Amino acid sequence: MGAVRGLRELSGAVWLLAVGVFVNACVSFTFVFVFLYLTGPRGVGVGGAGLVMGAAGVGLMAGNFTGGWFGDRWGHRRTLLAAAACGGLLLAVVPALPTPLLAAVLPLAQYALGAVRVANSALVAVTVPEGARRQAFAVIRSASNGGFAVGPPLGALVATQVSYDWLFLADGLGTLFFAAWTARVVPARGAARSTGGPGGRAAGGRLWPELRARPALLLLLGGILLVDVTYRQLYTTFPLHLAGQGLDTRVYGWLIAVNGAMILCLELPVTLALRDRPALLVVAGGLALVGAGYAALATGGGVAAAATMTVVLTAGEILYKTTATAYVADEAPERAVGRFQSLYAGVSISGTVLAAPLGGALYEAAPGALWPACAGVALVAAVAVACAHRLAGRGGGGAETESAAGAASASASTSASVGASASASARGSAGVSASAGDSVTPG
C-alpha cells in the first residue's frame, strides 16, 4: 500500500512525460551503431572513427556540464525544447551530409542531447515537490530504460534489413517528437515557476558559494565521480576479462540482459520502498554494493563470479542513481536548479570518458589489480557519502536535516496544489503540468 500511495503522489503529468521518454528511447539507438556506420557505409578508418566517437563523447559531457546554465537563464522547458529540436534536426540530416562534416555534426548533436538530459532532470526539480522526487525520477528512468531495452535490437534490425541511414532519421524524428510532446504536456507557466523567467536573474550569482554552503553535496559529487569510473568498467574492461576467462560474447550479452531486467523490474519498487529513508545513506549503500560486486570478481573467475558481480553491482545501481539525482534536486536553490543538475549530470557520466583509458591502462599493466582497485575506489566513495550524511546531520546539507514526517507533509500539500494546477491546465487545453526525468539517455 505504501508503494501505491507513493505513486499516487505523482501527478498524471509525470506519466504523460514518461510516455514521451519511452517512445524517444525506443529510437535513440544511433550512438550504439555510429562506429559501425562510420567504418562501414562511410568508409572511415578505425582511427578516424575512434576520434569522431571520442569527440562525440566530449560533446555529450560538455552538454551535461553546461546545459543547466541555459535552463537557469532562459527556463528549463525552453532549453529542453530548443536543444531537442537542434539535436533532432542534426541527427535527421546526417545521411545527407558529406563524410567530413560528420566530425563536427555528431559532437554538436551529442552536445544538444546532453543539454536535453540536464533540462529533463531540472524540470522534475521545479515541477515535482520535494518528497515525491525520488519516485518521479524512478518512473521516468524506468520508462527510459524500458525504451532502451527495445531500441538496440530494433536498430540492429533496421540497420541490417533496411539501411543505417534510417537509424539517424528515426532517432532524429524521435527527438523532435519528444520536443513536441514535452511542449504539449509541460505548460510554460508551470515549468518556469522557479527559474525567474527568460532574461531574468535566475542564472545570476556565483555557484561556488552555494556549493560551499553544502559540503555534503560536494562529497556526494566526488563520490559519484569516483564510482562512475568504476561502474562503467562493466562496458569497457569487463568484456575483456570475460574473454580472458574463455567466456564468449554471448555470456556478456546475457549478463547485460540481467542488468537491464533487474533495473526494469526492481528500481521503481525499491525506490518507493526506500523513499522515506535518508537519501545519502541509501546512496552510500548503493556505492558499497558496486564495490562489493567488483570484489566478487577479485575472488575468482568463471560464470559464477561474473554473474554475482553483475547482480550485486546492479543492486547498487538501483539504490544510488535515482536517489542521488533526487537529492541534488532537493538541495538546489531555486536560482541554480539547472546548474546543480548540470554538475550532477556531468559527474554521473564521467566514466564514459575516463573509464576506458584508466581501466584499460591498468588492465594492460596489471590485470589482477583492476578489480581490487575498482572495489577499493567504490568503497572509498561509499565512505565519503556516508560521511556526507553525518555532515548533513550537523547542518552541512538541507535535504538530509528535514524530518521524514515534515517532508511527507510538505509533499502531500504541494502535490495537491500541483495536481489542481494540472487539472486546470488540462481543462484549458494547454496540456498538464509535468516533470521530466533522470535522462533521455541512460545515465
PDB file of N, CA and C in Angstrom, residues 5-37:
ATOM      1  N   ARG A   5       0.671   4.325  -2.628  1.00  0.00           N
ATOM      2  CA  ARG A   5       0.498   5.701  -2.181  1.00  0.00           C
ATOM      3  C   ARG A   5       1.607   6.595  -2.736  1.00  0.00           C
ATOM      4  N   GLY A   6       2.829   6.056  -2.783  1.00  0.00           N
ATOM      5  CA  GLY A   6       3.933   6.826  -3.326  1.00  0.00           C
ATOM      6  C   GLY A   6       3.728   7.179  -4.787  1.00  0.00           C
ATOM      7  N   LEU A   7       3.169   6.258  -5.550  1.00  0.00           N
ATOM      8  CA  LEU A   7       2.891   6.546  -6.956  1.00  0.00           C
ATOM      9  C   LEU A   7       1.744   7.532  -7.103  1.00  0.00           C
ATOM     10  N   ARG A   8       0.785   7.465  -6.191  1.00  0.00           N
ATOM     11  CA  ARG A   8      -0.351   8.387  -6.267  1.00  0.00           C
ATOM     12  C   ARG A   8       0.051   9.811  -5.961  1.00  0.00           C
ATOM     13  N   GLU A   9       1.211   9.999  -5.314  1.00  0.00           N
ATOM     14  CA  GLU A   9       1.698  11.351  -5.052  1.00  0.00           C
ATOM     15  C   GLU A   9       2.119  12.060  -6.341  1.00  0.00           C
ATOM     16  N   LEU A  10       2.336  11.290  -7.393  1.00  0.00           N
ATOM     17  CA  LEU A  10       2.755  11.876  -8.668  1.00  0.00           C
ATOM     18  C   LEU A  10       1.543  12.316  -9.456  1.00  0.00           C
ATOM     19  N   SER A  11       1.650  13.470 -10.086  1.00  0.00           N
ATOM     20  CA  SER A  11       0.561  13.926 -10.941  1.00  0.00           C
ATOM     21  C   SER A  11       0.529  13.088 -12.215  1.00  0.00           C
ATOM     22  N   GLY A  12      -0.611  13.127 -12.880  1.00  0.00           N
ATOM     23  CA  GLY A  12      -0.725  12.396 -14.139  1.00  0.00           C
ATOM     24  C   GLY A  12       0.267  12.868 -15.180  1.00  0.00           C
ATOM     25  N   ALA A  13       0.753  14.080 -15.017  1.00  0.00           N
ATOM     26  CA  ALA A  13       1.705  14.639 -15.973  1.00  0.00           C
ATOM     27  C   ALA A  13       3.008  13.845 -15.994  1.00  0.00           C
ATOM     28  N   VAL A  14       3.429  13.322 -14.841  1.00  0.00           N
ATOM     29  CA  VAL A  14       4.650  12.522 -14.799  1.00  0.00           C
ATOM     30  C   VAL A  14       4.509  11.316 -15.721  1.00  0.00           C
ATOM     31  N   TRP A  15       3.347  10.699 -15.671  1.00  0.00           N
ATOM     32  CA  TRP A  15       3.131   9.514 -16.503  1.00  0.00           C
ATOM     33  C   TRP A  15       3.059   9.890 -17.983  1.00  0.00           C
ATOM     34  N   LEU A  16       2.487  11.056 -18.272  1.00  0.00           N
ATOM     35  CA  LEU A  16       2.448  11.502 -19.662  1.00  0.00           C
ATOM     36  C   LEU A  16       3.861  11.731 -20.199  1.00  0.00           C
ATOM     37  N   LEU A  17       4.686  12.371 -19.400  1.00  0.00           N
ATOM     38  CA  LEU A  17       6.046  12.611 -19.858  1.00  0.00           C
ATOM     39  C   LEU A  17       6.815  11.299 -19.986  1.00  0.00           C
ATOM     40  N   ALA A  18       6.517  10.334 -19.117  1.00  0.00           N
ATOM     41  CA  ALA A  18       7.159   9.022 -19.210  1.00  0.00           C
ATOM     42  C   ALA A  18       6.859   8.359 -20.554  1.00  0.00           C
ATOM     43  N   VAL A  19       5.659   8.577 -21.061  1.00  0.00           N
ATOM     44  CA  VAL A  19       5.318   8.037 -22.392  1.00  0.00           C
ATOM     45  C   VAL A  19       6.248   8.619 -23.453  1.00  0.00           C
ATOM     46  N   GLY A  20       6.447   9.945 -23.403  1.00  0.00           N
ATOM     47  CA  GLY A  20       7.343  10.576 -24.369  1.00  0.00           C
ATOM     48  C   GLY A  20       8.764  10.089 -24.245  1.00  0.00           C
ATOM     49  N   VAL A  21       9.240   9.927 -23.000  1.00  0.00           N
ATOM     50  CA  VAL A  21      10.592   9.429 -22.778  1.00  0.00           C
ATOM     51  C   VAL A  21      10.737   8.015 -23.335  1.00  0.00           C
ATOM     52  N   PHE A  22       9.731   7.163 -23.112  1.00  0.00           N
ATOM     53  CA  PHE A  22       9.791   5.787 -23.605  1.00  0.00           C
ATOM     54  C   PHE A  22       9.864   5.738 -25.125  1.00  0.00           C
ATOM     55  N   VAL A  23       8.987   6.500 -25.778  1.00  0.00           N
ATOM     56  CA  VAL A  23       8.970   6.500 -27.249  1.00  0.00           C
ATOM     57  C   VAL A  23      10.311   7.000 -27.789  1.00  0.00           C
ATOM     58  N   ASN A  24      10.827   8.081 -27.214  1.00  0.00           N
ATOM     59  CA  ASN A  24      12.103   8.612 -27.683  1.00  0.00           C
ATOM     60  C   ASN A  24      13.227   7.619 -27.461  1.00  0.00           C
ATOM     61  N   ALA A  25      13.225   6.946 -26.302  1.00  0.00           N
ATOM     62  CA  ALA A  25      14.286   5.986 -26.007  1.00  0.00           C
ATOM     63  C   ALA A  25      14.249   4.792 -26.948  1.00  0.00           C
ATOM     64  N   CYS A  26      13.071   4.429 -27.404  1.00  0.00           N
ATOM     65  CA  CYS A  26      12.953   3.286 -28.325  1.00  0.00           C
ATOM     66  C   CYS A  26      13.702   3.525 -29.638  1.00  0.00           C
ATOM     67  N   VAL A  27      13.842   4.787 -30.043  1.00  0.00           N
ATOM     68  CA  VAL A  27      14.524   5.078 -31.307  1.00  0.00           C
ATOM     69  C   VAL A  27      15.842   5.805 -31.099  1.00  0.00           C
ATOM     70  N   SER A  28      16.296   5.913 -29.846  1.00  0.00           N
ATOM     71  CA  SER A  28      17.580   6.581 -29.575  1.00  0.00           C
ATOM     72  C   SER A  28      18.703   5.556 -29.623  1.00  0.00           C
ATOM     73  N   PHE A  29      18.919   5.010 -30.817  1.00  0.00           N
ATOM     74  CA  PHE A  29      19.875   3.908 -30.928  1.00  0.00           C
ATOM     75  C   PHE A  29      21.080   4.234 -31.809  1.00  0.00           C
ATOM     76  N   THR A  30      21.155   5.446 -32.337  1.00  0.00           N
ATOM     77  CA  THR A  30      22.228   5.703 -33.303  1.00  0.00           C
ATOM     78  C   THR A  30      23.617   5.637 -32.671  1.00  0.00           C
ATOM     79  N   PHE A  31      23.753   6.131 -31.413  1.00  0.00           N
ATOM     80  CA  PHE A  31      25.083   6.177 -30.832  1.00  0.00           C
ATOM     81  C   PHE A  31      25.665   4.780 -30.663  1.00  0.00           C
ATOM     82  N   VAL A  32      24.784   3.766 -30.530  1.00  0.00           N
ATOM     83  CA  VAL A  32      25.249   2.382 -30.418  1.00  0.00           C
ATOM     84  C   VAL A  32      25.889   1.925 -31.723  1.00  0.00           C
ATOM     85  N   PHE A  33      25.410   2.462 -32.844  1.00  0.00           N
ATOM     86  CA  PHE A  33      25.841   1.965 -34.153  1.00  0.00           C
ATOM     87  C   PHE A  33      26.714   2.951 -34.931  1.00  0.00           C
ATOM     88  N   VAL A  34      27.059   4.079 -34.319  1.00  0.00           N
ATOM     89  CA  VAL A  34      27.821   5.095 -35.047  1.00  0.00           C
ATOM     90  C   VAL A  34      29.154   4.558 -35.534  1.00  0.00           C
ATOM     91  N   PHE A  35      29.868   3.815 -34.679  1.00  0.00           N
ATOM     92  CA  PHE A  35      31.187   3.315 -35.068  1.00  0.00           C
ATOM     93  C   PHE A  35      31.073   2.394 -36.284  1.00  0.00           C
ATOM     94  N   LEU A  36      30.081   1.501 -36.269  1.00  0.00           N
ATOM     95  CA  LEU A  36      29.869   0.607 -37.406  1.00  0.00           C
ATOM     96  C   LEU A  36      29.464   1.391 -38.649  1.00  0.00           C
ATOM     97  N   TYR A  37      28.668   2.439 -38.454  1.00  0.00           N
ATOM     98  CA  TYR A  37      28.242   3.271 -39.579  1.00  0.00           C
ATOM     99  C   TYR A  37      29.430   3.983 -40.215  1.00  0.00           C
TER     100      TYR A  37
END
